[in-house]
Amino acid sequence: MRKMQIFALCVWAVLVLLFPVQAAGPPVNDAPASPAVPSVSGPLQVRGPKLCDAAGNAVQLRGVSTHGLAWFPEYVNEACFRLLRENWNVNAVRLALYTEESGGYCSGGDRNALKSLIDKGVSCAVAQDLYVIIDWHILSDGNPNRRLEDAKAFFQEMSAKYAGCPNVLYEICNEPNGGVSWDEIKRYAEAVTGVIRANARDAVVLVGTPNWSQFVDQAAANPITAYDNLMYTLHFYAATHTDQLRKTMVSAIEKGLPVFVSEYGICDASGNGAVNTAQADRWVRTMDRYGVSYIAWNLSNKAETSAILLSGCQKTSGFTEDDLSASGKWLYEMLTAGERTPAPVPPGKTVPRENAASPEMGISCTAVLQNQWQSDGEFFYQYTLSIRNRGKTNCDSWRVQAAFNGPAVLQNGWNGNYSAAGTVLRITAKDYNRSIPPGGTVENIGWIVKGGQDLKLLNCAGF
Ligand code: IDC
């Protein structure tokens, strides 16, 4: 009997050695991804199925989506974003711009007012060191190609404005539905990503998937290859979507698809009905295990279950526990449970003028406002820039991009070649300061721009 057992054990050991258990796809690291903070993590990138910081470490975004900007603009304010970061531990917000629903961007909404809200949302997010997703929120329009030209024009404008701002991610079609095929979405995504990438060369773009952003398996079977730094969205509502959709998500990730949960709720898919916290907790465990980022729907006091505030709450910031709906309480508990280090960096020192090393060039730059003045009713701003080579090899040349919160007109610039377009100023090396040894710094670069009364530098980074 004992001999039989030993024999069986040996056969098993030989089989295991000969045929090790294979993972279903590229290895997925079980270690939790760190929370990303723009001033530390820099511009994000996508590697394999993972969202990574500028240095290539896996990171996770966890945040809250606004409701439709047209309907609930009041929550786009800095105090609110600060509370979300400091007390709720979020590191990302999503700005939902409905396209077709009443008051939407393509259905009679005030386009300039809506774009100002996006600008305000991005500025507040930058000031609070949060990542921010600009969400082209298609819904009843079903097929994103229906508004292809509007989408291209919109993302052309946004990406030109925010090209140098590492906080911004672009979500190009919230939820394709109504039977639109993955091939059609893919065609749309390629066209719109092309527009974005012409301005923001490496920005992360989030692409919706068929059937209200659920069929990530179809994207996994036929992903977009024309561009990198793309992620594919999956949306769930825990009282409707359970184990089956979770399996779809996991199997897409294990095939190597970068999945981003840019919207979810813990109630049913109508955004209303009862919550299912048991399923919601399972979703969170799975998403954490795979380092998937997730953004909760929605930041409003609308009388619906998915709103995180009670409908009686009139505050637009400074919410306390008594102001929260069941969804809000669950979310707060979940986001603040456990230790997640590093905690987001407090603002003050944080205006992300200095970035993590740009992955290609290994440089970081610091731009400092030296002086500002007013003359003949116009506003002038003088900056100095220093560039440091954090890499291990010599930097042969450098290119830096500074992004402002409004148009900046170049008046003067020294120790660099300058070109200004809209809100972006680009500076390239002179022959005499192009080479920076490892650990070395180039200083005394500077410029003066003319701009609006509240012109601010959003960011400065290698491009
Ligand atoms: C819902 C809002 C609701 C609004 C409706 C508009 O919660 O107040 O009246 O949109 O049609 C989604 C969508 C998201 C939905 C949400 C809940 O992306 O816009 O918001 N949901 O239905 N997909 C699945 C659920």
Tab-separated table of C-alpha atoms in Angstrom, residues 99-101 137-147 173-181 184-185 209-213:
chain	number	residue	atom	x	y	z
A	99	THR	CA	-23.501	63.955	-26.069
A	100	GLU	CA	-27.089	63.131	-26.967
A	101	GLU	CA	-29.305	63.419	-23.901
A	137	HIS	CA	-20.512	60.221	-22.745
A	138	ILE	CA	-22.402	58.617	-25.597
A	139	LEU	CA	-25.454	56.710	-24.445
A	140	SER	CA	-28.741	56.998	-26.339
A	141	ASP	CA	-26.701	57.751	-29.464
A	142	GLY	CA	-25.587	54.087	-29.354
A	143	ASN	CA	-23.154	54.100	-32.272
A	144	PRO	CA	-20.220	56.450	-31.660
A	145	ASN	CA	-19.804	56.985	-35.417
A	146	ARG	CA	-23.058	58.912	-35.377
A	147	ARG	CA	-21.185	61.869	-33.923
A	173	CYS	CA	-17.049	56.727	-26.128
A	174	ASN	CA	-18.715	55.939	-22.841
A	175	GLU	CA	-21.044	53.084	-23.800
A	176	PRO	CA	-21.563	51.962	-27.369
A	177	ASN	CA	-24.867	50.070	-27.542
A	178	GLY	CA	-27.826	49.308	-29.779
A	179	GLY	CA	-26.094	46.473	-31.566
A	180	VAL	CA	-23.076	48.453	-32.758
A	181	SER	CA	-20.288	46.011	-33.587
A	184	GLU	CA	-17.451	49.788	-36.023
A	185	ILE	CA	-16.263	50.951	-32.600
A	209	THR	CA	-16.714	48.217	-25.936
A	210	PRO	CA	-19.970	46.796	-27.374
A	211	ASN	CA	-23.153	46.329	-25.348
A	212	TRP	CA	-22.761	49.232	-22.923
A	213	SER	CA	-19.052	48.578	-22.462
